[in-house]
Short mmCIF file of C-alpha atoms in Angstrom, two decimals:
data_model
loop_
_atom_site.label_atom_id
_atom_site.label_comp_id
_atom_site.label_asym_id
_atom_site.label_seq_id
_atom_site.Cartn_x
_atom_site.Cartn_y
_atom_site.Cartn_z
CA MET A 1 92.76 -16.48 -51.59
CA ALA A 2 93.63 -13.35 -49.70
CA ILE A 3 93.44 -11.11 -52.86
CA ALA A 4 89.33 -9.44 -52.46
CA ALA A 5 87.70 -6.56 -53.18
CA ARG A 6 87.37 -3.49 -51.48
CA ASP A 7 84.47 -2.90 -49.41
CA PHE A 8 81.91 -0.78 -51.13
CA ARG A 9 77.40 -1.19 -51.64
CA GLU A 10 77.12 0.29 -54.83
CA LEU A 11 78.21 2.86 -57.56
CA ARG A 12 76.64 5.65 -58.98
CA LEU A 13 76.03 7.50 -62.38
CA ASP A 14 73.45 10.29 -62.34
CA GLY A 15 73.55 12.02 -65.49
CA MET A 16 76.65 11.05 -66.90
CA SER A 17 76.90 13.26 -69.99
CA ARG A 18 80.02 13.69 -72.28
CA ASN A 19 80.75 16.08 -74.90
CA PHE A 20 83.40 16.07 -77.56
CA GLY A 21 82.68 20.00 -79.43
CA THR A 22 78.68 19.52 -80.68
CA VAL A 23 78.64 15.69 -80.64
CA ASN A 24 77.10 14.12 -77.75
CA ALA A 25 78.71 11.15 -77.05
CA LEU A 26 77.41 10.46 -73.25
CA LYS A 27 73.74 11.31 -72.75
CA GLY A 28 72.46 11.96 -68.88
CA VAL A 29 73.01 8.25 -68.09
CA ASP A 30 71.85 7.09 -65.21
CA LEU A 31 72.69 3.77 -63.60
CA THR A 32 74.02 1.74 -60.50
CA VAL A 33 75.93 -0.68 -60.41
CA LYS A 34 75.98 -2.47 -56.52
CA ARG A 35 78.67 -4.69 -55.44
CA GLY A 36 79.28 -7.86 -57.12
CA GLU A 37 77.25 -7.40 -59.95
CA PHE A 38 78.32 -8.00 -63.50
CA ILE A 39 76.87 -5.10 -65.58
CA ALA A 40 77.57 -5.24 -69.13
CA LEU A 41 76.86 -2.21 -71.16
CA LEU A 42 76.29 -3.10 -75.07
CA GLY A 43 76.10 -1.36 -78.21
CA PRO A 44 77.15 -0.82 -81.75
CA SER A 45 80.55 0.85 -82.54
CA GLY A 46 79.92 4.81 -81.62
CA CYS A 47 77.26 4.34 -79.30
CA GLY A 48 79.22 5.73 -76.29
CA LYS A 49 79.79 2.11 -74.67
CA SER A 50 84.03 2.55 -74.25
CA THR A 51 82.67 6.52 -73.41
CA ALA A 52 81.12 5.18 -70.94
CA LEU A 53 83.76 3.68 -69.38
CA ASN A 54 86.65 6.05 -69.92
CA CYS A 55 85.02 8.24 -67.65
CA LEU A 56 84.29 5.72 -65.60
CA ALA A 57 88.14 4.96 -65.13
CA GLY A 58 88.75 9.11 -64.82
CA LEU A 59 90.67 8.66 -68.63
CA LEU A 60 88.10 11.13 -69.64
CA THR A 61 86.21 14.11 -67.30
CA LEU A 62 82.72 14.45 -67.18
CA SER A 63 80.83 17.15 -69.75
CA SER A 64 78.11 17.37 -66.77
CA GLY A 65 76.37 14.40 -64.05
CA LYS A 66 78.19 12.97 -61.18
CA ILE A 67 79.94 9.46 -60.10
CA PHE A 68 79.98 7.91 -56.65
CA LEU A 69 81.32 5.33 -54.52
CA ASP A 70 78.71 5.11 -52.16
CA ALA A 71 78.89 8.28 -50.40
CA ASN A 72 81.46 9.84 -52.03
CA ARG A 73 81.81 11.47 -54.80
CA ILE A 74 84.32 9.99 -57.36
CA ASP A 75 83.94 12.32 -60.84
CA GLU A 76 86.41 14.51 -59.41
CA LEU A 77 89.54 12.56 -58.51
CA LYS A 78 92.15 11.15 -60.66
CA SER A 79 91.69 7.86 -62.41
CA GLU A 80 95.12 6.69 -60.35
CA ASP A 81 93.07 7.94 -57.55
CA ARG A 82 89.88 5.87 -57.55
CA GLY A 83 92.09 3.00 -57.13
CA PHE A 84 89.30 0.69 -60.33
CA GLY A 85 91.31 -2.17 -62.08
CA MET A 86 91.42 -1.90 -65.99
CA VAL A 87 91.71 -4.11 -68.41
CA PHE A 88 92.21 -2.52 -72.23
CA GLN A 89 91.05 -4.44 -75.44
CA ASN A 90 95.13 -5.05 -76.47
CA TYR A 91 96.36 -6.23 -72.96
CA ALA A 92 98.53 -2.58 -72.60
CA LEU A 93 101.75 -5.14 -70.74
CA PHE A 94 104.38 -3.72 -70.72
CA PRO A 95 106.63 -5.39 -73.24
CA HIS A 96 109.99 -5.34 -71.30
CA LEU A 97 109.23 -6.08 -67.94
CA SER A 98 108.79 -9.68 -66.36
CA VAL A 99 104.51 -10.87 -65.91
CA ARG A 100 105.55 -11.03 -62.30
CA LYS A 101 106.30 -7.12 -63.05
CA ASN A 102 104.25 -5.78 -65.20
CA ILE A 103 101.28 -7.48 -62.32
CA GLY A 104 102.73 -5.67 -59.78
CA PHE A 105 103.53 -2.88 -61.18
CA GLY A 106 100.24 -0.49 -59.85
CA LEU A 107 101.41 -2.18 -56.44
CA ALA A 108 104.79 -0.76 -56.84
CA MET A 109 103.60 2.97 -57.51
CA GLN A 110 101.15 2.69 -54.48
CA GLY A 111 105.22 2.38 -52.09
CA LEU A 112 103.94 -1.10 -51.28
CA PRO A 113 106.63 -2.71 -49.08
CA LYS A 114 108.24 -5.35 -51.46
CA ALA A 115 107.62 -8.41 -49.46
CA ASP A 116 104.01 -7.96 -49.78
CA ILE A 117 103.77 -6.66 -53.96
CA GLN A 118 105.27 -10.81 -54.03
CA ARG A 119 102.74 -12.18 -52.20
CA LYS A 120 99.71 -10.62 -54.25
CA VAL A 121 101.73 -11.04 -56.77
CA GLU A 122 101.99 -14.42 -56.31
CA GLU A 123 98.20 -15.00 -55.52
CA ALA A 124 96.86 -13.50 -58.79
CA LEU A 125 99.17 -15.27 -60.95
CA ALA A 126 97.50 -18.57 -59.33
CA ILE A 127 94.12 -16.80 -59.06
CA VAL A 128 94.76 -16.69 -63.24
CA ARG A 129 96.46 -19.87 -62.78
CA LEU A 130 99.82 -18.89 -64.76
CA GLY A 131 101.63 -19.33 -61.39
CA ASP A 132 104.10 -20.62 -63.49
CA GLN A 133 104.25 -18.48 -66.12
CA GLY A 134 105.58 -15.42 -64.01
CA ASP A 135 109.30 -15.05 -65.21
CA LYS A 136 108.12 -14.82 -69.04
CA LEU A 137 108.58 -11.53 -71.36
CA PRO A 138 104.45 -10.52 -72.53
CA GLY A 139 105.69 -11.79 -76.17
CA GLN A 140 106.62 -14.90 -75.33
CA LEU A 141 102.88 -15.97 -74.47
CA SER A 142 100.18 -16.58 -76.67
CA GLY A 143 97.24 -14.13 -76.24
CA GLY A 144 94.76 -15.78 -73.86
CA GLN A 145 97.80 -15.72 -71.61
CA GLN A 146 98.87 -12.06 -72.26
CA GLN A 147 94.96 -11.69 -71.52
CA ARG A 148 94.73 -12.95 -68.18
CA VAL A 149 98.04 -11.43 -67.24
CA ALA A 150 96.47 -7.89 -68.02
CA ILE A 151 93.33 -8.82 -65.65
CA ALA A 152 95.80 -10.65 -62.82
CA ARG A 153 97.46 -6.55 -63.11
CA ALA A 154 94.06 -4.90 -62.59
CA ILE A 155 92.45 -6.98 -59.39
CA VAL A 156 95.85 -7.73 -58.05
CA ILE A 157 95.97 -3.83 -56.33
CA GLU A 158 91.72 -5.51 -55.26
CA PRO A 159 89.90 -2.38 -56.73
CA PRO A 160 86.19 -2.26 -56.00
CA LEU A 161 85.40 -2.29 -59.38
CA VAL A 162 86.93 -3.26 -62.46
CA LEU A 163 86.62 -1.67 -65.71
CA MET A 164 86.88 -4.28 -69.59
CA ASP A 165 86.64 -2.11 -72.51
CA GLU A 166 85.84 -5.54 -75.76
CA PRO A 167 88.93 -7.54 -73.43
CA LEU A 168 88.72 -10.65 -75.95
CA SER A 169 88.27 -9.08 -79.12
CA ASN A 170 91.78 -10.28 -80.07
CA LEU A 171 91.15 -13.51 -79.11
CA ASP A 172 90.20 -15.86 -81.77
CA ALA A 173 86.93 -18.19 -81.08
CA LYS A 174 87.98 -21.06 -78.93
CA LEU A 175 90.25 -18.31 -76.56
CA ARG A 176 86.66 -16.42 -76.28
CA LEU A 177 85.10 -18.95 -75.33
CA GLU A 178 87.66 -19.78 -72.61
CA MET A 179 88.18 -16.64 -71.24
CA ARG A 180 84.33 -16.09 -70.66
CA ALA A 181 84.45 -18.60 -68.45
CA GLU A 182 88.07 -17.67 -66.48
CA ILE A 183 86.81 -13.61 -66.53
CA ARG A 184 83.28 -15.25 -64.63
CA ARG A 185 84.95 -17.44 -62.39
CA ILE A 186 87.43 -14.50 -61.55
CA HIS A 187 84.63 -11.79 -61.42
CA GLU A 188 83.12 -14.05 -57.90
CA LEU A 189 85.47 -15.19 -56.72
CA ILE A 190 87.35 -11.11 -55.86
CA GLY A 191 83.71 -9.74 -55.41
CA SER A 192 84.26 -6.59 -57.47
CA ALA A 193 81.58 -4.98 -59.38
CA THR A 194 82.97 -5.47 -63.07
CA ILE A 195 82.22 -3.26 -66.31
CA TYR A 196 81.81 -5.22 -69.33
CA VAL A 197 82.35 -3.60 -72.31
CA THR A 198 81.12 -5.40 -75.96
CA HIS A 199 79.78 -5.11 -79.18
CA ASP A 200 78.83 -9.05 -78.88
CA GLN A 201 75.00 -9.91 -77.36
CA GLU A 202 76.16 -13.65 -77.16
CA GLU A 203 79.17 -12.62 -74.72
CA ALA A 204 76.79 -10.10 -72.73
CA LEU A 205 74.32 -12.46 -72.47
CA SER A 206 76.43 -15.11 -70.84
CA LEU A 207 78.57 -13.04 -68.57
CA ALA A 208 76.04 -10.43 -67.46
CA ASP A 209 73.76 -10.14 -64.24
CA ARG A 210 72.71 -7.58 -66.47
CA ILE A 211 72.87 -5.78 -69.69
CA VAL A 212 72.75 -1.85 -70.44
CA VAL A 213 72.28 -1.75 -74.71
CA MET A 214 72.89 1.66 -75.13
CA ARG A 215 71.97 3.39 -78.24
CA ALA A 216 73.97 7.24 -79.75
CA GLY A 217 75.54 7.65 -76.61
CA ALA A 218 71.91 6.44 -74.16
CA VAL A 219 70.47 4.33 -72.52
CA ARG A 220 67.75 2.42 -74.74
CA GLN A 221 67.36 -0.68 -72.23
CA VAL A 222 68.70 -2.68 -68.51
CA GLY A 223 67.66 -5.68 -67.74
CA THR A 224 68.63 -9.18 -67.18
CA PRO A 225 69.58 -11.18 -69.90
CA GLU A 226 66.72 -13.55 -69.88
CA ASP A 227 64.45 -9.79 -69.69
CA LEU A 228 66.45 -8.41 -72.96
CA TYR A 229 66.51 -11.55 -75.03
CA VAL A 230 62.62 -12.37 -74.08
CA ARG A 231 61.11 -8.55 -73.70
CA PRO A 232 63.34 -5.93 -75.96
CA ALA A 233 61.66 -2.38 -74.63
CA HIS A 234 62.22 -0.76 -78.30
CA ALA A 235 62.65 -2.34 -82.06
CA ASP A 236 66.48 -1.10 -82.29
CA VAL A 237 66.74 -3.36 -78.36
CA ALA A 238 65.33 -6.02 -80.21
CA GLU A 239 67.83 -5.87 -83.86
CA PHE A 240 70.67 -5.66 -81.28
CA MET A 241 69.38 -9.06 -79.46
CA GLY A 242 69.14 -10.39 -82.28
CA TYR A 243 65.64 -10.46 -83.42
CA ARG A 244 67.11 -10.14 -87.36
CA ASN A 245 63.71 -9.62 -89.15
CA LEU A 246 62.75 -6.39 -88.60
CA LEU A 247 59.59 -6.61 -90.48
CA ARG A 248 57.11 -3.10 -92.20
CA ALA A 249 53.82 -3.76 -91.49
CA LYS A 250 50.39 -2.73 -90.95
CA ALA A 251 48.24 -3.50 -87.43
CA SER A 252 44.71 -3.88 -86.71
CA LYS A 253 43.20 -5.11 -82.87
CA THR A 254 42.27 -8.39 -82.04
CA SER A 255 41.61 -8.92 -78.55
CA ASN A 256 45.22 -9.46 -76.94
CA LEU A 257 46.85 -9.81 -80.56
CA LEU A 258 47.86 -7.58 -83.21
CA SER A 259 46.39 -8.60 -87.09
CA LEU A 260 49.93 -7.24 -88.87
CA ASN A 261 49.41 -6.86 -92.36
CA THR A 262 53.17 -7.07 -93.96
CA GLY A 263 53.35 -7.50 -98.54
CA GLY A 264 50.29 -9.14 -98.44
CA VAL A 265 50.63 -11.91 -95.78
CA THR A 266 48.94 -12.16 -92.43
CA LEU A 267 50.70 -12.35 -89.06
CA GLN A 268 49.71 -12.37 -85.57
CA GLY A 269 51.69 -10.25 -82.70
CA THR A 270 52.36 -9.59 -79.25
CA PRO A 271 52.64 -5.47 -79.38
CA VAL A 272 54.92 -3.92 -76.86
CA ASP A 273 55.47 -0.30 -77.31
CA VAL A 274 52.40 0.49 -79.70
CA ASN A 275 49.01 -0.57 -78.95
CA GLY A 276 45.70 -0.05 -82.26
CA GLU A 277 45.96 0.41 -85.89
CA ASP A 278 49.32 1.54 -86.63
CA ASP A 279 51.96 1.79 -88.88
CA VAL A 280 54.49 -0.48 -87.14
CA ILE A 281 57.66 -3.24 -86.97
CA ALA A 282 56.84 -6.52 -86.28
CA ALA A 283 60.41 -8.55 -84.97
CA ILE A 284 61.31 -11.90 -85.34
CA ARG A 285 64.49 -13.90 -85.22
CA PRO A 286 65.59 -16.24 -87.23
CA ASP A 287 64.93 -19.59 -85.11
CA ASP A 288 60.86 -18.36 -84.44
CA PHE A 289 60.59 -18.86 -87.64
CA ASP A 290 59.11 -22.81 -88.67
CA VAL A 291 58.94 -23.88 -91.97
CA SER A 292 55.53 -24.68 -91.85
CA PRO A 293 53.68 -25.75 -95.81
CA THR A 294 50.55 -23.59 -94.20
CA GLY A 295 52.47 -21.39 -92.96
CA PRO A 296 51.53 -17.30 -93.78
CA LEU A 297 54.89 -15.92 -95.48
CA ALA A 298 56.09 -17.96 -98.29
CA VAL A 299 59.99 -17.57 -99.43
CA THR A 300 62.28 -18.32 -101.83
CA VAL A 301 65.58 -19.36 -100.47
CA SER A 302 68.53 -17.65 -101.66
CA SER A 303 71.16 -19.12 -99.61
CA ALA A 304 71.63 -21.64 -96.97
CA GLN A 305 74.54 -22.55 -94.37
CA TYR A 306 75.29 -25.44 -92.68
CA HIS A 307 75.87 -24.46 -88.76
CA GLY A 308 76.21 -28.68 -88.45
CA HIS A 309 73.34 -28.93 -86.28
CA ASP A 310 70.66 -26.79 -88.87
CA PHE A 311 70.45 -24.76 -91.43
CA TYR A 312 71.13 -20.76 -91.94
CA CYS A 313 69.24 -19.59 -94.52
CA SER A 314 68.06 -16.19 -95.89
CA GLY A 315 65.00 -16.05 -98.07
CA LYS A 316 63.00 -13.54 -100.70
CA SER A 317 59.34 -12.64 -99.74
CA ALA A 318 56.92 -12.05 -102.26
CA ASP A 319 57.16 -8.47 -101.72
CA GLY A 320 61.31 -9.18 -101.96
CA THR A 321 61.38 -7.83 -98.06
CA GLU A 322 64.49 -10.30 -97.07
CA ILE A 323 64.23 -12.84 -94.40
CA TYR A 324 66.33 -14.35 -92.23
CA PHE A 325 65.60 -18.48 -90.29
CA ARG A 326 67.06 -21.29 -88.74
CA THR A 327 65.61 -25.19 -89.70
CA LYS A 328 66.78 -28.79 -89.27
CA ASN A 329 65.70 -29.75 -92.96
CA LYS A 330 67.98 -28.94 -95.11
CA VAL A 331 67.29 -26.19 -98.11
CA GLN A 332 69.18 -24.91 -100.63
CA LYS A 333 69.36 -22.06 -102.97
CA GLY A 334 66.22 -22.02 -105.01
CA ASP A 335 63.73 -24.20 -103.00
CA LYS A 336 59.80 -22.63 -102.33
CA ILE A 337 58.88 -22.97 -98.68
CA ASN A 338 56.58 -21.96 -96.48
CA LEU A 339 57.34 -19.78 -92.84
CA ALA A 340 54.98 -19.39 -90.10
CA ALA A 341 55.53 -18.04 -86.50
CA ASN A 342 53.91 -17.85 -82.67
CA PRO A 343 52.62 -14.69 -82.54
CA ALA A 344 54.20 -14.58 -79.12
CA ARG A 345 57.34 -14.61 -80.76
CA VAL A 346 55.92 -11.90 -83.26
CA LEU A 347 56.53 -8.80 -81.39
CA VAL A 348 55.38 -5.83 -82.18
CA TYR A 349 57.03 -1.84 -81.85
CA ALA A 350 56.00 1.05 -83.30
CA LYS A 351 57.53 2.36 -86.82
CA VAL A 352 59.50 5.31 -85.59
CA THR A 353 61.50 4.68 -82.61
CA PRO A 354 63.79 7.88 -80.82
#
């Protein structure tokens, strides 16, 4: 295929900030993105990830900071002069234009000759596997097909950077899985950098080369999916990466581990951002608990949902703390069981995180 991203080395964000009145929606974001990278901005609603994307796209002006594409400062350019592709959550297709005309709209606005537009549109249709749908209107397509049209429109202008704002949130579970693979395939095919906003940690883990976890307008951690899954740097990052059990505990040092007293129960854990005796948070994934007769943590099962190969359960400990765990054993409400966890998978953080 002839469609390929414009050549560049890196995108650099230097202290990118955005205020709405007295509200600091984005606080001094620093990030460097290399050509060909797939970056996921991950975090809960209101954390600043869409604001960051809109600042990159030129839809919002910066309150402070700078954006560079290689040596060129671009934050002062209009949105259309940055040359980025944008894929919106709601597709943003023109309902009265055919698929071909939707895809070619940006090229027509650039004043390209009709023959060049036609060639590039056909190439884009082939890339998103919609070659036989070009004459239809968007309303005649499925949600997944409409999202492919939106992606084709974004890549046909051969952008150095493609920006995607929760593009799969309107699709059903099966289509989301299919489109994840398609988005990654297209990203690798055209060679652009992609910045992808999502609140879904599974999406971020499966798609991204690096994940940027955000909270309250600030970057909390940047790393590979493996880094963030195995070793979140802060308790709030751990919670967002699936460590659903955040247990308050008193810690005391025992060799390289910490001895944790939580609700009268003693567990062993691995310190991450805390040292010595302290009030701490112990973070444990539901998957990292094992049902064991000798486990130190006794719980009474509150609910057990069958997920095909295992049960996803919640229960109450002796002090009333809600505990979430998975098990292949068949359990039901009211069962009394004991849980254990490998100390390497019990991550210990300072009680107060900024």
